[in-house]
Short mmCIF file of C-alpha atoms in Angstrom, two decimals:
data_model
loop_
_atom_site.label_atom_id
_atom_site.label_comp_id
_atom_site.label_asym_id
_atom_site.label_seq_id
_atom_site.Cartn_x
_atom_site.Cartn_y
_atom_site.Cartn_z
CA MET B 52 98.74 141.40 104.73
CA LYS B 53 96.87 138.32 105.27
CA GLU B 54 99.42 135.23 105.58
CA LYS B 55 98.82 132.68 102.93
CA GLY B 56 98.47 129.17 104.29
CA ILE B 57 96.97 125.80 103.73
CA CYS B 58 93.25 124.60 104.19
CA LEU B 59 92.57 121.27 105.80
CA TYR B 60 89.57 119.31 106.12
CA HIS B 61 88.42 116.30 107.97
CA ARG B 62 84.95 114.24 108.24
CA ILE B 63 84.36 112.31 111.17
CA MET B 64 82.08 109.10 110.55
CA ARG B 65 79.06 108.11 112.76
CA ARG B 66 81.16 105.13 113.83
CA GLU B 67 84.19 106.59 114.79
CA ASN B 68 84.56 107.73 118.92
CA PHE B 69 86.34 110.54 120.55
CA GLU B 70 89.77 108.79 120.48
CA THR B 71 89.82 107.65 116.89
CA ALA B 72 88.93 111.36 115.74
CA ALA B 73 91.26 113.05 117.92
CA ASN B 74 94.08 110.90 116.48
CA ASP B 75 93.35 111.51 113.12
CA LEU B 76 93.06 115.16 113.46
CA PHE B 77 96.50 115.21 115.35
CA HIS B 78 98.01 113.32 112.10
CA LEU B 79 96.36 115.58 109.95
CA LEU B 80 98.10 118.40 111.76
CA ARG B 81 101.57 116.59 111.89
CA ASN B 82 101.15 115.75 108.07
CA ALA B 83 100.58 119.31 107.25
CA GLN B 84 103.38 120.68 109.33
CA GLU B 85 105.89 118.20 107.62
CA ALA B 86 104.50 118.92 104.21
CA TYR B 87 104.24 122.46 104.49
CA PRO B 88 106.50 123.53 107.52
CA ASP B 89 105.28 126.55 109.63
CA LYS B 90 102.77 127.55 106.96
CA ALA B 91 99.36 129.11 108.31
CA ARG B 92 96.57 126.23 108.57
CA ILE B 93 92.96 126.53 108.61
CA LEU B 94 91.04 123.57 109.73
CA TYR B 95 87.55 122.42 108.47
CA LEU B 96 85.53 119.92 110.34
CA ASP B 97 82.28 117.86 109.48
CA ILE B 98 80.74 115.35 111.72
CA ASP B 99 78.58 112.56 110.45
CA GLY B 100 75.68 111.62 113.06
CA HIS B 101 76.75 111.70 116.98
CA ARG B 102 73.51 113.57 117.81
CA ASN B 103 71.70 112.98 121.07
CA ALA B 104 67.68 112.44 121.27
CA GLU B 105 67.47 116.34 121.39
CA GLY B 106 69.51 116.88 118.66
CA GLY B 107 72.43 118.12 119.73
CA PHE B 108 75.96 116.59 119.64
CA ASP B 109 76.77 113.41 121.64
CA GLU B 110 79.16 113.47 124.47
CA ASP B 111 82.02 112.24 122.35
CA MET B 112 81.56 115.13 119.92
CA LEU B 113 81.10 117.88 122.47
CA GLU B 114 84.41 117.06 124.22
CA LEU B 115 86.22 116.89 120.50
CA GLN B 116 85.09 120.25 119.78
CA LYS B 117 85.49 122.03 123.15
CA GLU B 118 88.08 120.44 125.18
CA PHE B 119 90.30 119.10 122.31
CA GLY B 120 89.41 121.33 119.34
CA ILE B 121 89.61 124.59 121.17
CA GLY B 122 91.80 123.34 124.16
CA PHE B 123 94.44 121.56 122.47
CA LEU B 124 93.89 122.13 118.50
CA LEU B 125 93.52 125.83 117.82
CA PRO B 126 97.01 126.99 119.07
CA TYR B 127 98.33 124.78 116.20
CA PHE B 128 95.82 126.84 113.59
CA THR B 129 95.14 130.13 112.17
CA GLU B 130 91.41 129.70 112.39
CA VAL B 131 89.24 126.48 113.14
CA TYR B 132 85.78 125.92 111.59
CA PHE B 133 83.68 123.47 113.66
CA PRO B 134 79.98 122.60 113.38
CA LEU B 135 79.38 123.77 116.92
CA ILE B 136 81.87 126.81 116.79
CA SER B 137 84.31 128.85 114.59
CA LEU B 138 87.41 130.77 115.98
CA LYS B 139 90.35 132.70 115.05
CA ASN B 140 93.59 132.34 116.82
CA THR B 141 94.26 135.61 118.38
CA LYS B 142 97.54 134.42 120.52
CA GLY B 143 99.76 133.59 117.53
CA ARG B 144 100.28 130.27 115.96
CA ASN B 145 102.36 127.45 117.56
CA ASN B 146 104.21 125.40 115.21
CA ASP B 147 105.94 123.11 117.86
CA ILE B 148 103.81 120.16 117.43
CA PRO B 149 104.51 117.06 119.80
CA GLU B 150 105.53 113.84 118.35
CA GLU B 151 102.56 111.82 119.42
CA LEU B 152 99.33 112.51 120.90
CA VAL B 153 98.61 111.10 124.60
CA ILE B 154 94.96 110.89 125.59
CA GLU B 155 94.55 110.93 129.27
CA ASN B 156 91.97 109.69 131.32
CA LYS B 157 90.25 107.59 128.75
CA ARG B 158 86.85 106.35 129.99
CA ASN B 159 84.72 103.63 128.92
CA ARG B 160 82.92 105.01 126.00
CA LYS B 161 80.00 103.55 124.35
CA ASP B 162 81.12 101.11 121.40
CA THR B 163 80.15 102.81 118.16
CA GLY B 164 81.89 100.25 115.97
CA LEU B 165 80.74 97.29 113.89
CA ASP B 166 82.30 94.60 116.01
CA GLU B 167 79.29 92.95 117.41
CA LEU B 168 78.05 92.28 114.06
CA TYR B 169 81.14 90.33 113.21
CA ILE B 170 80.53 86.53 112.75
CA GLU B 171 83.56 84.77 114.08
CA ASN B 172 85.43 82.03 111.99
CA TYR B 173 87.70 80.42 114.72
CA SER B 174 89.27 77.97 112.14
CA ASN B 175 90.58 80.89 110.00
CA THR B 176 92.01 83.00 112.82
CA GLU B 177 93.89 80.31 115.05
CA PHE B 178 96.90 81.33 112.74
CA MET B 179 96.74 84.77 113.32
CA SER B 180 96.61 84.32 117.10
CA GLU B 181 99.87 82.63 117.47
CA LYS B 182 102.23 84.67 119.53
CA ASP B 183 104.95 85.13 116.97
CA VAL B 184 102.36 85.66 114.25
CA TYR B 185 100.62 87.95 116.01
CA ALA B 186 103.89 89.85 117.12
CA TYR B 187 104.59 90.15 113.23
CA LEU B 188 101.06 91.34 112.36
CA LYS B 189 101.60 94.06 114.93
CA LYS B 190 104.49 95.36 113.16
CA VAL B 191 102.91 95.19 110.02
CA SER B 192 99.63 97.31 111.65
CA SER B 193 102.23 99.84 112.95
CA PHE B 194 104.31 100.02 109.38
CA LEU B 195 100.85 100.69 107.42
CA VAL B 196 99.48 103.25 110.14
CA LYS B 197 102.71 105.11 109.72
CA TYR B 198 102.99 104.71 106.06
CA ASN B 199 99.22 105.82 105.56
CA HIS B 200 99.78 108.90 107.75
CA LYS B 201 103.11 110.03 106.08
CA HIS B 202 101.50 109.85 102.38
CA ASP B 203 97.95 111.01 102.87
CA ASN B 204 97.19 112.84 99.90
CA ARG B 205 93.56 113.86 100.46
CA LYS B 206 93.71 115.14 103.77
CA VAL B 207 95.94 118.48 102.64
CA ILE B 208 93.98 120.34 100.11
CA GLY B 209 95.08 122.97 97.96
CA GLN B 210 98.44 121.58 96.67
CA LYS B 211 99.43 122.71 93.25
CA MET B 212 99.97 119.80 90.76
CA ASP B 213 99.74 118.88 87.21
CA GLU B 214 97.07 116.50 85.99
CA HIS B 215 99.65 113.47 85.77
CA ASP B 216 100.48 113.97 89.43
CA ARG B 217 96.83 114.18 90.17
CA LEU B 218 96.13 110.87 88.36
CA LEU B 219 99.15 109.07 89.96
CA PHE B 220 97.96 110.24 93.47
CA LEU B 221 94.31 108.97 92.71
CA TRP B 222 95.86 105.60 91.98
CA TYR B 223 98.13 105.76 94.96
CA ASP B 224 95.14 106.65 97.18
CA TYR B 225 93.26 103.53 95.73
CA ILE B 226 96.03 100.98 96.50
CA LYS B 227 96.08 102.39 99.96
CA ASP B 228 92.56 101.48 100.51
CA VAL B 229 93.16 98.13 99.09
CA ILE B 230 95.91 97.40 101.19
CA ASN B 231 94.32 98.63 104.29
CA GLU B 232 91.08 96.48 103.43
CA LEU B 233 93.17 93.66 102.35
CA PHE B 234 95.24 93.68 105.92
CA ASP B 235 91.90 93.62 108.14
CA ALA B 236 90.21 91.11 105.91
CA PHE B 237 93.28 88.87 106.76
CA ILE B 238 93.11 89.61 110.43
CA TYR B 239 89.56 88.58 110.49
CA GLY B 240 89.92 85.22 108.57
CA ASN B 241 88.58 86.37 105.74
CA LEU B 242 90.61 84.18 103.65
CA ILE B 243 88.65 84.11 100.41
CA THR B 244 88.15 88.10 100.54
CA THR B 245 91.97 88.03 101.03
CA THR B 246 92.52 86.12 98.12
CA ALA B 247 90.34 88.25 95.99
CA MET B 248 91.94 91.65 97.04
CA THR B 249 95.56 90.10 96.69
CA ARG B 250 94.43 89.80 93.07
CA ALA B 251 93.26 93.17 92.59
CA LEU B 252 96.18 94.43 94.19
CA MET B 253 98.54 92.16 91.64
CA GLU B 254 96.64 94.08 88.79
CA SER B 255 97.40 97.43 90.08
CA TYR B 256 101.07 96.72 90.73
CA VAL B 257 101.45 95.48 87.07
CA TYR B 258 99.78 98.22 85.57
CA LEU B 259 101.39 100.96 87.53
CA GLY B 260 104.50 99.03 87.27
CA ILE B 261 104.32 99.64 83.78
CA ILE B 262 103.65 103.29 83.83
CA LYS B 263 106.42 103.80 86.05
CA LYS B 264 108.93 101.92 84.02
CA GLU B 265 107.94 103.88 80.98
CA LYS B 266 108.25 107.13 82.79
CA SER B 267 105.51 108.20 80.45
CA GLY B 268 103.06 110.84 81.07
CA LYS B 269 101.33 110.01 77.63
CA LEU B 270 100.99 106.42 78.86
CA LEU B 271 99.08 107.66 82.05
CA GLU B 272 96.79 109.78 79.72
CA GLN B 273 96.12 106.96 77.90
CA TRP B 274 95.13 104.49 80.62
CA PHE B 275 92.74 107.37 81.89
CA LEU B 276 91.00 107.85 78.57
CA CYS B 277 90.51 104.18 77.95
CA SER B 278 89.15 103.63 81.48
CA THR B 279 86.92 106.52 81.15
CA LEU B 280 85.78 106.01 77.50
CA ALA B 281 85.14 102.43 78.24
CA LYS B 282 82.35 103.53 80.83
CA LEU B 283 81.14 106.01 78.53
CA LYS B 284 80.44 103.25 76.10
CA ARG B 285 78.79 101.26 78.58
CA ASN B 286 76.51 104.16 79.88
CA THR B 287 73.13 105.36 78.63
CA HIS B 288 73.01 108.32 76.72
CA LYS B 289 71.29 110.00 79.69
CA GLU B 290 74.31 109.22 82.57
CA ASN B 291 77.04 110.24 80.16
CA GLY B 292 76.40 114.18 79.96
CA GLU B 293 78.84 115.10 82.84
CA LEU B 294 81.31 112.27 81.82
CA TYR B 295 81.23 113.08 78.39
CA ASN B 296 82.12 116.76 78.86
CA SER B 297 84.74 116.16 81.42
CA ILE B 298 86.65 113.86 79.00
CA LYS B 299 86.58 116.36 76.36
CA ALA B 300 87.88 118.96 78.97
CA PHE B 301 90.74 116.98 79.82
CA CYS B 302 91.33 116.14 76.09
CA LYS B 303 91.47 120.03 75.19
CA HIS B 304 93.73 121.05 78.27
CA GLU B 305 96.12 117.89 77.21
CA GLU B 306 95.77 118.88 73.45
CA ILE B 307 94.69 115.21 72.63
CA ASP B 308 92.50 114.55 69.77
CA PHE B 309 89.13 113.59 71.31
CA GLN B 310 87.26 111.91 68.33
CA GLN B 311 90.67 109.88 67.70
CA ALA B 312 90.82 108.78 71.23
CA TYR B 313 87.10 107.81 71.43
CA ASN B 314 87.44 105.71 68.27
CA GLN B 315 90.62 104.07 69.42
CA TYR B 316 89.55 103.05 73.01
CA THR B 317 85.83 102.39 72.57
CA LYS B 318 86.56 99.60 69.86
CA GLY B 319 89.59 97.98 72.18
CA ASN B 320 89.76 96.05 75.08
CA GLU B 321 90.59 97.41 78.52
CA ASN B 322 94.09 97.02 77.86
CA SER B 323 94.08 98.91 74.74
CA TRP B 324 95.73 101.94 76.25
CA LEU B 325 99.16 99.81 76.36
CA ALA B 326 99.05 99.57 72.62
CA SER B 327 101.95 101.88 72.42
CA VAL B 328 104.23 99.79 74.37
CA ILE B 329 102.83 96.45 73.61
CA ASN B 330 102.66 95.70 70.02
CA LYS B 331 99.45 93.25 69.70
CA LYS B 332 95.95 93.61 68.41
CA ARG B 333 94.20 92.32 71.58
CA ILE B 334 96.42 92.82 74.89
CA THR B 335 95.72 90.53 78.04
CA PHE B 336 96.88 90.56 81.42
CA ARG B 337 99.62 87.82 80.86
CA ASP B 338 101.05 90.24 77.89
CA ALA B 339 101.33 93.07 80.89
CA CYS B 340 102.87 90.66 83.24
CA GLU B 341 105.37 89.43 80.53
CA PHE B 342 106.06 92.90 79.47
CA LEU B 343 107.04 93.93 83.23
CA GLY B 344 109.31 91.06 83.32
CA GLU B 345 106.67 89.47 85.84
CA GLU B 346 106.11 86.13 84.56
CA ASN B 347 105.86 84.47 87.77
CA LEU B 348 103.19 87.15 89.09
CA TYR B 349 100.79 85.69 86.37
CA ILE B 350 101.17 82.14 87.94
CA ASP B 351 100.41 83.70 91.47
CA PHE B 352 97.40 85.67 89.68
CA GLN B 353 96.44 82.34 88.24
CA ASN B 354 96.40 80.45 91.19
CA ALA B 355 94.31 82.97 93.05
CA SER B 356 91.94 83.31 90.34
CA SER B 357 91.45 79.67 90.46
CA PHE B 358 90.77 79.75 94.09
CA ILE B 359 88.26 82.41 93.96
CA HIS B 360 86.42 80.98 90.95
CA SER B 361 83.59 78.46 91.83
CA GLN B 362 84.26 75.93 89.37
CA ASP B 363 88.21 74.92 90.38
CA ILE B 364 87.02 72.11 92.87
CA VAL B 365 91.28 71.37 93.34
CA SER B 366 91.64 74.71 94.90
CA LYS B 367 88.79 73.98 97.17
CA ILE B 368 90.19 70.77 98.93
CA MET B 369 91.13 71.63 102.32
CA PRO B 370 92.57 75.01 101.48
CA PHE B 371 93.27 76.07 105.02
CA THR B 372 94.02 72.77 106.66
CA TRP B 373 97.44 73.48 107.64
CA TYR B 374 98.93 76.62 109.03
CA SER B 375 101.65 76.54 106.46
CA SER B 376 98.50 76.93 103.79
CA ILE B 377 97.17 80.00 105.61
CA TYR B 378 101.06 81.24 105.49
CA ALA B 379 101.36 80.77 101.95
CA LYS B 380 97.97 83.05 101.29
CA PHE B 381 99.78 85.36 103.74
CA TYR B 382 102.89 85.31 101.98
CA ILE B 383 101.79 86.20 98.77
CA MET B 384 99.54 89.10 100.24
CA MET B 385 102.61 90.66 102.04
CA THR B 386 104.75 90.21 98.88
CA TYR B 387 102.46 92.32 96.67
CA ILE B 388 101.83 94.91 99.34
CA PHE B 389 105.54 95.30 99.78
CA LYS B 390 105.96 95.60 95.88
CA THR B 391 103.03 97.81 95.24
CA ILE B 392 104.12 100.45 98.06
CA SER B 393 107.49 100.45 96.39
CA LEU B 394 105.82 101.96 93.28
CA THR B 395 104.32 104.80 95.32
CA ASP B 396 107.28 106.92 95.56
CA ALA B 397 108.03 105.38 98.79
CA ASP B 398 111.16 107.05 100.51
CA LYS B 399 114.32 105.28 102.26
CA GLU B 400 112.66 104.78 105.29
CA THR B 401 109.62 102.87 104.40
CA GLU B 402 111.75 100.92 101.84
CA ASP B 403 114.22 99.79 104.72
CA ALA B 404 111.23 99.01 106.93
CA MET B 405 109.70 96.68 104.29
CA LYS B 406 112.90 94.98 103.90
CA ASN B 407 113.29 94.19 107.85
CA LEU B 408 109.54 93.14 107.51
CA TYR B 409 109.92 90.96 104.48
CA MET B 410 112.98 89.00 106.04
CA GLU B 411 110.68 88.32 109.23
CA LEU B 412 108.02 87.20 107.02
CA GLU B 413 110.48 84.43 105.33
CA GLU B 414 111.46 83.48 108.76
CA LEU B 415 108.18 83.27 109.96
CA GLY B 416 107.68 80.44 106.98
CA ILE B 417 110.56 78.46 107.68
CA ARG B 418 109.20 78.02 111.35
CA TYR B 419 105.74 77.00 110.49
CA ASN B 420 106.97 74.70 107.80
CA GLN B 421 109.38 72.95 109.87
CA MET B 422 106.98 72.58 112.79
CA GLU B 423 104.44 70.95 110.47
CA LYS B 424 107.15 68.55 108.89
CA GLN B 425 108.10 67.38 112.58
CA ASN B 426 104.45 67.41 114.09
CA PRO B 427 101.82 66.84 111.14
CA GLU B 428 99.06 66.47 113.47
CA THR B 429 99.48 70.18 114.53
CA SER B 430 97.49 71.67 111.98
CA GLY B 431 95.37 74.93 111.91
#
């Protein structure tokens, strides 16, 4: 009798080198073992680009499929399906997976990244290069990498879940993407982008926070229908066919009156899905913040909005002259990263790590505020 197992899928992008791809595959394997201990595993791999002049795979992807894929990965899988070759493990699957992947004899590989296109902004990156700030950022980076690997919902395929959980996981994945790009934007000194993305994270925190607070699957359904039906209203008739049928199928599955939902959500604004918990005709983001008990968040949101909107000149006057002004943006950014991660069913280990990082974040701010009071000429 064939052993039941799980299917894993990974796609290597054209800009990723051997080390990046190998580490991603290793963590995919580790996550699968943690989520489904000792279950049979089948790996499917796609590779974008990475071709030489003759049309074959480049050196990195040949090594990845042959030496790493067959030599290292195959013993931990039942079957592997690579673009170059597909194999079954006939020697018995090994479930004793190492804690870490160590790649020995790293060679100087051709840079396939986009760093050479980056335009340096030295005035905005000096703060990040300070020794204590860099040390803290390194800890945050390690924390986020560990969090992403632990909560990687997209790489393990085939798990059974109801529609409510599926919608939540979609939201969680979006939040992880926002957090990753937000952190990277700050590292590279893209402080205007950082502020705009922090604003997006605040919105996710408020709306997801209300859903988690109410513990209502119906509210999650209402959010989904309001969002999708609003798009249906904006699209042309020709574009709506597939979306229309998908929404009708969802309503039928969840025993929802499609016509009633259509009439309700295409006439209201983007927050009309909150009508069941906020008794107002037209619900604003401020109303949502107040309902969640996050009035201070709305003040932070207004400040961020003023900074990224061009007509507010006051917020444009020397916004990053002092290290403390950059720290202020960083503090708000990290605060909402931690608050939002807490909503994504974070475990105790993750919560404890965030508490420690938050305390270090506050200590960092105290040091830089004191330094600038004592030496006002040492600005960023």
